[in-house]
């Protein structure tokens, strides 16, 4: 791999042991993927929650901080495992609270912005076309690549941190033009009506064409979906298919036409999505019982527009089971200013900040609270949470609200 003089010096240890570790890590990754050089990145976004890291991971971060590690570029953080304001109230242990505080302290010492959000692209770090990034959350990466035209691979925790310490990543995958072209064609025979329908599209496409190197090109949208709708599409594609990029013909910047989306490629395979297929995606998540144990909104975290929608649906009503809505600290402050948080809390909705439910020691929460049947408007959460022992039920936002209020699951 070609290295500049500065990169050779970092690899030799001139900038200290933490930077040398980072360069060694990146050279190993680059060698595995056949990268010929490193590329400078503008920002990094790291996933480092307490449940994923455990004690060894936390000690590793503290060791790097003790060695004087310092981010060279803006470094933001993905959601953590607990909302400090209510962790013990909802059944989490003091140990996960203590672990998360240690992680935040170590990352702050290294210069990170402790944002704890998976919607950084909507709030604190908006990507733009052509720039190179080192982002770790799959939903953030697919949004940056597809919607903004930026360039990032899935930079798992250590990789994103290494990028923050060096300001670089190996130039492979979605940093390169040839990996960004469409591989499969998806035609919309019927139109998605809302954000959960777009999540259902991601579920169907991801299941049909799984694989990191697949780039689905979706054609036939008669209107430009909202940022929250494409957020749900991208998050579902990344969850069900491990996709890091997609094209939405006529909407996303590298797919003004179908020909743009594919370049010199021909679609390897085609699929058609109609209303029956979308309805089938919902029906595939069948409840074991007619009453929900918990209803969860978020994953990705909710935007202020999504909280406004929920406030309108819950206004003057009262929940009959635990209801969690997860968002970022910045969005929650806006929701409080605009009155949405007050409306939701009056209905009995618990607003959680800095977290996503599946990261919140979900198995332990289920055991301590008797949660089994979980109703959600997030296709991504429905996919992940089953692995923690839940019976996920994916429904539209309106149906989730009705289930929370009536205690009965429709559909």
Tab-separated table of C-alpha atoms in Angstrom:
chain	number	residue	atom	x	y	z
A	1	UNK	CA	0.000	0.000	0.000
A	2	UNK	CA	1.317	3.435	-0.908
A	3	UNK	CA	1.847	5.695	2.130
A	4	UNK	CA	2.731	9.365	2.263
A	5	UNK	CA	5.654	10.499	4.384
A	6	UNK	CA	3.267	11.545	7.164
A	7	UNK	CA	1.547	8.163	7.080
A	8	UNK	CA	4.859	6.308	7.169
A	9	UNK	CA	5.860	8.346	10.206
A	10	UNK	CA	2.592	7.548	12.010
A	11	UNK	CA	3.039	3.860	11.212
A	12	UNK	CA	6.573	4.030	12.642
A	13	UNK	CA	5.270	5.403	15.932
A	14	UNK	CA	6.317	9.048	15.632
A	15	UNK	CA	2.936	10.237	16.954
A	16	UNK	CA	2.792	7.829	19.871
A	17	UNK	CA	1.529	4.311	20.552
A	18	UNK	CA	-2.188	5.081	20.085
A	19	UNK	CA	-1.687	6.442	16.574
A	20	UNK	CA	0.660	3.572	15.746
A	21	UNK	CA	-2.062	1.120	16.823
A	22	UNK	CA	-4.529	2.956	14.603
A	23	UNK	CA	-2.221	2.846	11.569
A	24	UNK	CA	-1.422	-0.845	12.115
A	25	UNK	CA	-5.143	-1.572	12.279
A	26	UNK	CA	-5.874	0.373	9.112
A	27	UNK	CA	-3.030	-1.194	7.180
A	28	UNK	CA	-4.325	-4.644	8.133
A	29	UNK	CA	-7.846	-3.762	6.987
A	30	UNK	CA	-6.564	-2.147	3.812
A	31	UNK	CA	-4.410	-5.157	3.033
A	32	UNK	CA	-7.355	-7.506	3.485
A	33	UNK	CA	-9.512	-5.523	1.063
A	34	UNK	CA	-6.728	-4.791	-1.414
A	35	UNK	CA	-6.612	-1.037	-0.859
A	36	UNK	CA	-3.765	0.708	-2.652
A	37	UNK	CA	-3.690	3.815	-0.492
A	38	UNK	CA	-5.343	5.668	2.351
A	39	UNK	CA	-7.793	8.518	1.846
A	40	UNK	CA	-8.360	11.487	4.132
A	41	UNK	CA	-11.759	11.674	5.821
A	42	UNK	CA	-13.609	14.727	7.143
A	43	UNK	CA	-15.264	13.131	10.198
A	44	UNK	CA	-15.684	9.855	12.060
A	45	UNK	CA	-18.721	8.388	13.825
A	46	UNK	CA	-18.073	5.575	16.299
A	47	UNK	CA	-20.345	2.911	17.761
A	48	UNK	CA	-19.153	2.073	21.281
A	49	UNK	CA	-22.043	1.232	23.604
A	50	UNK	CA	-21.426	-0.526	26.898
A	51	UNK	CA	-23.198	-3.763	26.060
A	52	UNK	CA	-21.099	-4.223	22.921
A	53	UNK	CA	-17.757	-3.265	24.466
A	54	UNK	CA	-17.928	-4.999	27.816
A	55	UNK	CA	-15.148	-4.557	30.349
A	56	UNK	CA	-12.262	-5.378	27.941
A	57	UNK	CA	-13.449	-2.794	25.428
A	58	UNK	CA	-13.849	-0.115	28.062
A	59	UNK	CA	-10.364	-0.770	29.400
A	60	UNK	CA	-8.993	-0.529	25.847
A	61	UNK	CA	-10.538	2.932	25.400
A	62	UNK	CA	-9.195	4.066	28.759
A	63	UNK	CA	-5.739	2.805	27.830
A	64	UNK	CA	-5.783	4.772	24.561
A	65	UNK	CA	-6.882	7.892	26.434
A	66	UNK	CA	-4.095	7.365	28.986
A	67	UNK	CA	-1.620	7.174	26.093
A	68	UNK	CA	-2.680	10.645	24.962
A	69	UNK	CA	-4.807	9.579	22.001
A	70	UNK	CA	-6.559	12.561	20.424
A	71	UNK	CA	-8.964	12.755	17.484
A	72	UNK	CA	-7.567	14.686	14.508
A	73	UNK	CA	-11.004	15.150	12.929
A	74	UNK	CA	-14.535	15.631	14.303
A	75	UNK	CA	-15.594	12.440	16.095
A	76	UNK	CA	-19.233	11.827	17.064
A	77	UNK	CA	-20.703	8.890	18.969
A	78	UNK	CA	-23.564	6.502	18.263
A	79	UNK	CA	-26.284	5.775	20.879
A	80	UNK	CA	-25.279	4.365	24.235
A	81	UNK	CA	-26.927	1.610	26.263
A	82	UNK	CA	-28.740	3.712	28.851
A	83	UNK	CA	-30.536	6.990	29.467
A	84	UNK	CA	-28.951	8.136	32.714
A	85	UNK	CA	-32.107	9.979	33.790
A	86	UNK	CA	-34.224	6.835	34.107
A	87	UNK	CA	-32.002	3.747	33.797
A	88	UNK	CA	-32.754	2.293	37.223
A	89	UNK	CA	-36.449	3.199	36.990
A	90	UNK	CA	-36.938	1.064	33.885
A	91	UNK	CA	-35.077	-1.945	35.234
A	92	UNK	CA	-31.486	-1.487	34.084
A	93	UNK	CA	-28.574	-2.210	36.397
A	94	UNK	CA	-26.183	0.253	37.981
A	95	UNK	CA	-23.331	-1.596	36.300
A	96	UNK	CA	-24.376	-0.580	32.773
A	97	UNK	CA	-24.762	3.015	33.954
A	98	UNK	CA	-21.245	2.971	35.391
A	99	UNK	CA	-19.866	1.355	32.221
A	100	UNK	CA	-21.424	4.001	29.990
A	101	UNK	CA	-20.055	6.821	32.126
A	102	UNK	CA	-16.552	5.358	31.797
A	103	UNK	CA	-16.933	5.100	28.013
A	104	UNK	CA	-18.082	8.697	27.691
A	105	UNK	CA	-15.253	9.910	29.927
A	106	UNK	CA	-12.608	8.057	27.897
A	107	UNK	CA	-14.028	9.195	24.548
A	108	UNK	CA	-14.318	12.795	25.745
A	109	UNK	CA	-10.648	12.711	26.798
A	110	UNK	CA	-9.842	11.703	23.206
A	111	UNK	CA	-11.783	14.680	21.874
A	112	UNK	CA	-15.072	13.044	20.889
A	113	UNK	CA	-18.361	14.898	20.867
A	114	UNK	CA	-20.500	12.652	23.059
A	115	UNK	CA	-23.556	13.045	20.843
A	116	UNK	CA	-24.960	9.515	21.347
A	117	UNK	CA	-27.084	9.703	18.234
A	118	UNK	CA	-27.629	7.552	15.151
A	119	UNK	CA	-29.174	10.464	13.237
A	120	UNK	CA	-26.066	12.656	13.169
A	121	UNK	CA	-26.811	13.263	9.478
A	122	UNK	CA	-30.074	15.003	10.475
A	123	UNK	CA	-28.657	16.968	13.379
A	124	UNK	CA	-24.973	17.583	14.122
A	125	UNK	CA	-22.980	16.440	11.057
A	126	UNK	CA	-24.764	16.742	7.719
A	127	UNK	CA	-22.797	14.965	4.957
A	128	UNK	CA	-22.353	16.330	1.448
A	129	UNK	CA	-21.589	14.913	-1.960
A	130	UNK	CA	-18.180	13.507	-2.752
A	131	UNK	CA	-16.629	13.844	0.697
A	132	UNK	CA	-14.995	10.869	2.411
A	133	UNK	CA	-16.179	9.832	5.890
A	134	UNK	CA	-15.436	7.117	8.464
A	135	UNK	CA	-18.844	6.365	9.934
A	136	UNK	CA	-19.689	3.251	11.890
A	137	UNK	CA	-23.462	3.034	12.324
A	138	UNK	CA	-24.945	1.200	9.331
A	139	UNK	CA	-27.944	3.526	9.076
A	140	UNK	CA	-25.729	6.604	9.041
A	141	UNK	CA	-23.450	5.125	6.384
A	142	UNK	CA	-26.201	4.153	3.967
A	143	UNK	CA	-27.834	7.576	4.349
A	144	UNK	CA	-24.541	9.371	3.729
A	145	UNK	CA	-23.701	7.245	0.686
A	146	UNK	CA	-27.112	7.092	-0.943
A	147	UNK	CA	-28.901	10.296	-0.002
A	148	UNK	CA	-25.996	12.728	0.321
A	149	UNK	CA	-23.560	11.193	-2.168
A	150	UNK	CA	-20.784	11.063	0.444
A	151	UNK	CA	-18.404	8.093	0.699
A	152	UNK	CA	-17.999	5.710	3.628
A	153	UNK	CA	-17.786	2.034	4.396
A	154	UNK	CA	-19.216	0.413	7.505
A	155	UNK	CA	-16.419	1.400	9.885
A	156	UNK	CA	-17.006	-0.858	12.899
A	157	UNK	CA	-16.075	0.571	16.322
A	158	UNK	CA	-12.277	0.117	16.245
A	159	UNK	CA	-12.088	1.172	12.597
A	160	UNK	CA	-13.964	4.448	13.181
A	161	UNK	CA	-11.792	5.214	16.199
A	162	UNK	CA	-8.629	4.449	14.223
A	163	UNK	CA	-9.839	6.823	11.506
A	164	UNK	CA	-10.421	9.556	14.077
A	165	UNK	CA	-6.846	9.176	15.366
A	166	UNK	CA	-5.230	9.221	11.899
A	167	UNK	CA	-7.721	11.240	9.845
A	168	UNK	CA	-7.675	8.525	7.194
A	169	UNK	CA	-9.209	5.219	6.069
A	170	UNK	CA	-8.171	2.592	3.526
A	171	UNK	CA	-9.481	3.474	0.052
A	172	UNK	CA	-11.658	0.490	-0.817
A	173	UNK	CA	-15.351	-0.317	-1.186
A	174	UNK	CA	-17.719	2.636	-1.288
A	175	UNK	CA	-14.903	5.162	-1.472
A	176	UNK	CA	-14.420	3.936	-5.053
A	177	UNK	CA	-16.655	4.709	-8.045
A	178	UNK	CA	-16.863	1.122	-9.240
A	179	UNK	CA	-18.470	-0.126	-6.008
A	180	UNK	CA	-21.220	2.498	-6.027
A	181	UNK	CA	-23.044	1.443	-9.188
A	182	UNK	CA	-26.349	-0.405	-9.063
A	183	UNK	CA	-26.299	-4.200	-9.112
A	184	UNK	CA	-30.001	-5.149	-8.872
A	185	UNK	CA	-33.187	-3.407	-10.013
A	186	UNK	CA	-36.244	-2.956	-7.820
A	187	UNK	CA	-39.409	-1.654	-9.503
A	188	UNK	CA	-42.238	-0.128	-7.479
A	189	UNK	CA	-45.530	-1.268	-8.970
A	190	UNK	CA	-47.406	0.447	-6.115
A	191	UNK	CA	-46.381	3.469	-4.112
A	192	UNK	CA	-45.190	3.381	-0.485
A	193	UNK	CA	-47.635	5.569	1.463
A	194	UNK	CA	-45.619	6.467	4.541
A	195	UNK	CA	-42.355	5.927	6.399
A	196	UNK	CA	-43.234	2.405	7.555
A	197	UNK	CA	-44.032	1.393	3.982
A	198	UNK	CA	-40.566	2.578	2.982
A	199	UNK	CA	-39.189	0.489	5.849
A	200	UNK	CA	-41.131	-2.461	4.444
A	201	UNK	CA	-39.496	-1.874	1.046
A	202	UNK	CA	-36.100	-2.076	2.736
A	203	UNK	CA	-37.134	-5.275	4.510
A	204	UNK	CA	-38.242	-6.942	1.265
A	205	UNK	CA	-35.237	-5.845	-0.797
A	206	UNK	CA	-32.709	-6.669	1.918
A	207	UNK	CA	-34.114	-10.171	2.363
A	208	UNK	CA	-34.142	-10.799	-1.396
A	209	UNK	CA	-30.654	-9.424	-2.138
A	210	UNK	CA	-28.480	-9.760	0.977
A	211	UNK	CA	-24.821	-8.790	0.738
A	212	UNK	CA	-22.587	-5.830	1.467
A	213	UNK	CA	-21.588	-5.350	-2.155
A	214	UNK	CA	-25.160	-5.283	-3.463
A	215	UNK	CA	-26.423	-1.833	-4.462
A	216	UNK	CA	-30.172	-1.935	-5.156
A	217	UNK	CA	-31.512	0.659	-7.581
A	218	UNK	CA	-35.162	1.389	-6.801
A	219	UNK	CA	-37.234	2.821	-9.651
A	220	UNK	CA	-40.831	3.949	-9.935
A	221	UNK	CA	-41.243	6.393	-7.043
A	222	UNK	CA	-43.863	8.948	-8.083
A	223	UNK	CA	-42.883	11.447	-5.397
A	224	UNK	CA	-39.725	12.316	-3.557
A	225	UNK	CA	-39.896	10.711	-0.110
A	226	UNK	CA	-39.208	12.801	2.977
A	227	UNK	CA	-35.859	12.604	4.809
A	228	UNK	CA	-37.509	10.460	7.502
A	229	UNK	CA	-38.953	8.104	4.889
A	230	UNK	CA	-35.588	7.533	3.208
A	231	UNK	CA	-34.088	7.194	6.695
A	232	UNK	CA	-36.398	4.223	7.326
A	233	UNK	CA	-35.673	2.772	3.876
A	234	UNK	CA	-31.921	2.978	4.356
A	235	UNK	CA	-31.954	1.649	7.919
A	236	UNK	CA	-34.022	-1.368	6.844
A	237	UNK	CA	-31.820	-2.081	3.810
A	238	UNK	CA	-28.731	-1.973	6.022
A	239	UNK	CA	-30.353	-4.200	8.655
A	240	UNK	CA	-31.917	-6.887	6.455
A	241	UNK	CA	-29.423	-6.822	3.589
A	242	UNK	CA	-26.205	-5.406	5.069
A	243	UNK	CA	-26.406	-2.819	2.294
A	244	UNK	CA	-24.221	0.272	2.531
A	245	UNK	CA	-25.754	2.078	-0.445
A	246	UNK	CA	-28.848	2.238	-2.632
A	247	UNK	CA	-30.139	4.369	-5.466
A	248	UNK	CA	-33.621	5.852	-5.723
A	249	UNK	CA	-33.987	6.763	-9.372
A	250	UNK	CA	-34.854	10.408	-9.875
A	251	UNK	CA	-34.262	11.223	-6.213
A	252	UNK	CA	-30.753	10.371	-4.982
A	253	UNK	CA	-27.808	12.296	-6.440
A	254	UNK	CA	-26.050	9.470	-8.273
A	255	UNK	CA	-29.241	8.157	-9.906
A	256	UNK	CA	-30.953	10.954	-11.771
A	257	UNK	CA	-31.860	8.283	-14.316
A	258	UNK	CA	-31.809	4.498	-14.320
A	259	UNK	CA	-28.783	4.641	-16.617
A	260	UNK	CA	-26.970	6.843	-14.091
A	261	UNK	CA	-27.672	4.348	-11.324
A	262	UNK	CA	-26.143	1.400	-13.164
A	263	UNK	CA	-23.411	3.056	-15.218
A	264	UNK	CA	-21.862	0.333	-17.363
A	265	UNK	CA	-23.562	-2.410	-15.340
A	266	UNK	CA	-26.628	-4.365	-16.318
A	267	UNK	CA	-28.994	-5.335	-13.492
A	268	UNK	CA	-28.009	-8.785	-12.286
A	269	UNK	CA	-31.568	-9.476	-11.156
A	270	UNK	CA	-34.946	-7.727	-10.892
A	271	UNK	CA	-37.808	-7.692	-8.406
A	272	UNK	CA	-41.189	-5.963	-8.385
A	273	UNK	CA	-42.832	-4.647	-5.214
A	274	UNK	CA	-46.592	-4.153	-5.176
A	275	UNK	CA	-49.137	-3.496	-2.433
A	276	UNK	CA	-49.549	-7.193	-1.733
A	277	UNK	CA	-45.807	-7.516	-1.112
A	278	UNK	CA	-45.822	-4.536	1.257
A	279	UNK	CA	-48.795	-5.911	3.165
A	280	UNK	CA	-47.034	-9.254	3.362
A	281	UNK	CA	-44.001	-7.616	4.963
A	282	UNK	CA	-46.205	-6.468	7.858
A	283	UNK	CA	-48.044	-9.779	8.139
A	284	UNK	CA	-44.711	-11.569	8.401
A	285	UNK	CA	-44.427	-10.166	11.925
A	286	UNK	CA	-47.304	-12.001	13.585
A	287	UNK	CA	-48.164	-11.388	17.250
A	288	UNK	CA	-48.230	-14.380	19.574
A	289	UNK	CA	-50.920	-12.656	21.617
A	290	UNK	CA	-53.353	-9.844	20.912
A	291	UNK	CA	-52.001	-7.465	23.589
A	292	UNK	CA	-48.599	-5.736	23.416
A	293	UNK	CA	-46.206	-5.898	26.337
A	294	UNK	CA	-44.406	-2.788	25.103
A	295	UNK	CA	-44.616	-0.376	22.159
A	296	UNK	CA	-41.392	1.227	20.909
A	297	UNK	CA	-40.941	4.147	18.510
A	298	UNK	CA	-37.470	4.884	17.187
A	299	UNK	CA	-34.537	3.002	15.618
A	300	UNK	CA	-33.242	5.063	14.053
A	301	UNK	CA	-33.811	7.744	16.659
A	302	UNK	CA	-36.823	9.948	16.051
A	303	UNK	CA	-36.552	13.335	14.366
A	304	UNK	CA	-38.479	16.358	15.628
A	305	UNK	CA	-40.956	15.844	12.765
A	306	UNK	CA	-41.579	12.257	13.829
A	307	UNK	CA	-42.118	13.374	17.435
A	308	UNK	CA	-44.551	16.005	16.183
A	309	UNK	CA	-46.488	13.274	14.360
A	310	UNK	CA	-46.571	11.105	17.469
A	311	UNK	CA	-47.712	14.031	19.615
A	312	UNK	CA	-50.631	14.642	17.259
A	313	UNK	CA	-51.629	10.966	17.343
A	314	UNK	CA	-51.358	10.641	21.140
A	315	UNK	CA	-52.917	13.993	22.050
A	316	UNK	CA	-55.777	13.568	24.516
A	317	UNK	CA	-55.213	9.805	24.782
A	318	UNK	CA	-53.616	7.561	27.404
A	319	UNK	CA	-51.416	4.503	26.946
A	320	UNK	CA	-52.349	1.121	28.370
A	321	UNK	CA	-48.874	-0.429	28.348
A	322	UNK	CA	-45.274	0.795	28.507
A	323	UNK	CA	-44.445	2.990	25.502
A	324	UNK	CA	-40.898	4.152	24.756
A	325	UNK	CA	-39.847	6.738	22.175
A	326	UNK	CA	-36.099	7.081	21.592
A	327	UNK	CA	-34.381	10.176	20.256
A	328	UNK	CA	-31.247	12.280	20.615
A	329	UNK	CA	-30.605	14.897	23.276
A	330	UNK	CA	-30.695	17.706	20.713
A	331	UNK	CA	-34.020	16.593	19.233
A	332	UNK	CA	-35.531	16.064	22.678
A	333	UNK	CA	-34.679	19.641	23.627
A	334	UNK	CA	-36.445	20.872	20.506
A	335	UNK	CA	-39.460	18.668	21.242
A	336	UNK	CA	-39.636	20.133	24.731
A	337	UNK	CA	-39.439	23.668	23.362
A	338	UNK	CA	-42.221	23.037	20.834
A	339	UNK	CA	-44.528	21.288	23.300
A	340	UNK	CA	-44.409	17.834	21.711
A	341	UNK	CA	-42.651	16.278	24.703
A	342	UNK	CA	-45.283	17.599	27.109
A	343	UNK	CA	-48.093	16.116	25.001
A	344	UNK	CA	-46.396	12.735	24.773
A	345	UNK	CA	-45.554	12.581	28.464
A	346	UNK	CA	-49.145	13.518	29.338
A	347	UNK	CA	-50.268	10.458	27.353
A	348	UNK	CA	-47.841	8.247	29.296
A	349	UNK	CA	-45.112	7.927	26.655
A	350	UNK	CA	-41.598	7.663	28.099
A	351	UNK	CA	-39.121	9.737	26.088
A	352	UNK	CA	-35.604	8.297	26.148
A	353	UNK	CA	-32.563	10.303	25.105
A	354	UNK	CA	-29.249	9.117	23.643
A	355	UNK	CA	-30.333	5.511	23.151
A	356	UNK	CA	-31.970	2.999	20.820
A	357	UNK	CA	-34.007	0.244	22.438
A	358	UNK	CA	-32.102	-2.744	21.069
A	359	UNK	CA	-28.870	-1.353	22.578
A	360	UNK	CA	-30.408	-0.941	26.038
A	361	UNK	CA	-29.536	-4.355	27.467
A	362	UNK	CA	-32.789	-5.404	25.799
A	363	UNK	CA	-32.698	-9.022	26.956
A	364	UNK	CA	-32.376	-7.955	30.584
A	365	UNK	CA	-35.133	-5.353	30.166
A	366	UNK	CA	-37.400	-8.043	28.756
A	367	UNK	CA	-36.726	-10.395	31.658
A	368	UNK	CA	-37.059	-7.797	34.407
A	369	UNK	CA	-40.247	-6.250	33.004
A	370	UNK	CA	-41.917	-9.285	31.432
A	371	UNK	CA	-41.615	-7.853	27.906
A	372	UNK	CA	-42.135	-10.377	25.122
A	373	UNK	CA	-44.508	-8.970	22.460
A	374	UNK	CA	-43.003	-5.721	21.188
A	375	UNK	CA	-44.926	-3.548	18.726
A	376	UNK	CA	-42.923	-1.057	16.679
A	377	UNK	CA	-43.073	1.133	13.586
A	378	UNK	CA	-39.394	0.425	12.894
A	379	UNK	CA	-38.625	-2.323	10.398
A	380	UNK	CA	-35.023	-2.278	11.621
A	381	UNK	CA	-35.967	-2.783	15.264
A	382	UNK	CA	-38.380	-5.573	14.320
A	383	UNK	CA	-35.511	-7.364	12.594
A	384	UNK	CA	-32.989	-7.021	15.416
A	385	UNK	CA	-35.062	-7.408	18.556
A	386	UNK	CA	-36.136	-11.007	17.913
A	387	UNK	CA	-32.561	-12.010	18.664
A	388	UNK	CA	-33.049	-10.705	22.201
A	389	UNK	CA	-35.974	-13.005	22.886
A	390	UNK	CA	-38.861	-10.791	21.777
A	391	UNK	CA	-41.870	-11.401	19.552
A	392	UNK	CA	-41.618	-8.360	17.225
A	393	UNK	CA	-44.731	-6.932	15.555
A	394	UNK	CA	-44.032	-4.399	12.784
A	395	UNK	CA	-46.977	-2.083	12.044
A	396	UNK	CA	-47.701	1.418	10.751
A	397	UNK	CA	-47.227	4.326	13.121
A	398	UNK	CA	-50.995	4.805	13.472
A	399	UNK	CA	-51.532	1.142	14.283
A	400	UNK	CA	-48.728	1.220	16.849
A	401	UNK	CA	-50.348	4.201	18.570
A	402	UNK	CA	-53.723	2.459	18.569
A	403	UNK	CA	-52.153	-0.688	20.046
A	404	UNK	CA	-50.513	1.393	22.769
A	405	UNK	CA	-53.826	3.033	23.699
A	406	UNK	CA	-56.305	0.172	23.257
A	407	UNK	CA	-54.055	-2.674	24.325
A	408	UNK	CA	-54.953	-4.635	21.192
A	409	UNK	CA	-52.823	-5.331	18.132
A	410	UNK	CA	-54.611	-4.933	14.802
A	411	UNK	CA	-53.653	-6.492	11.482
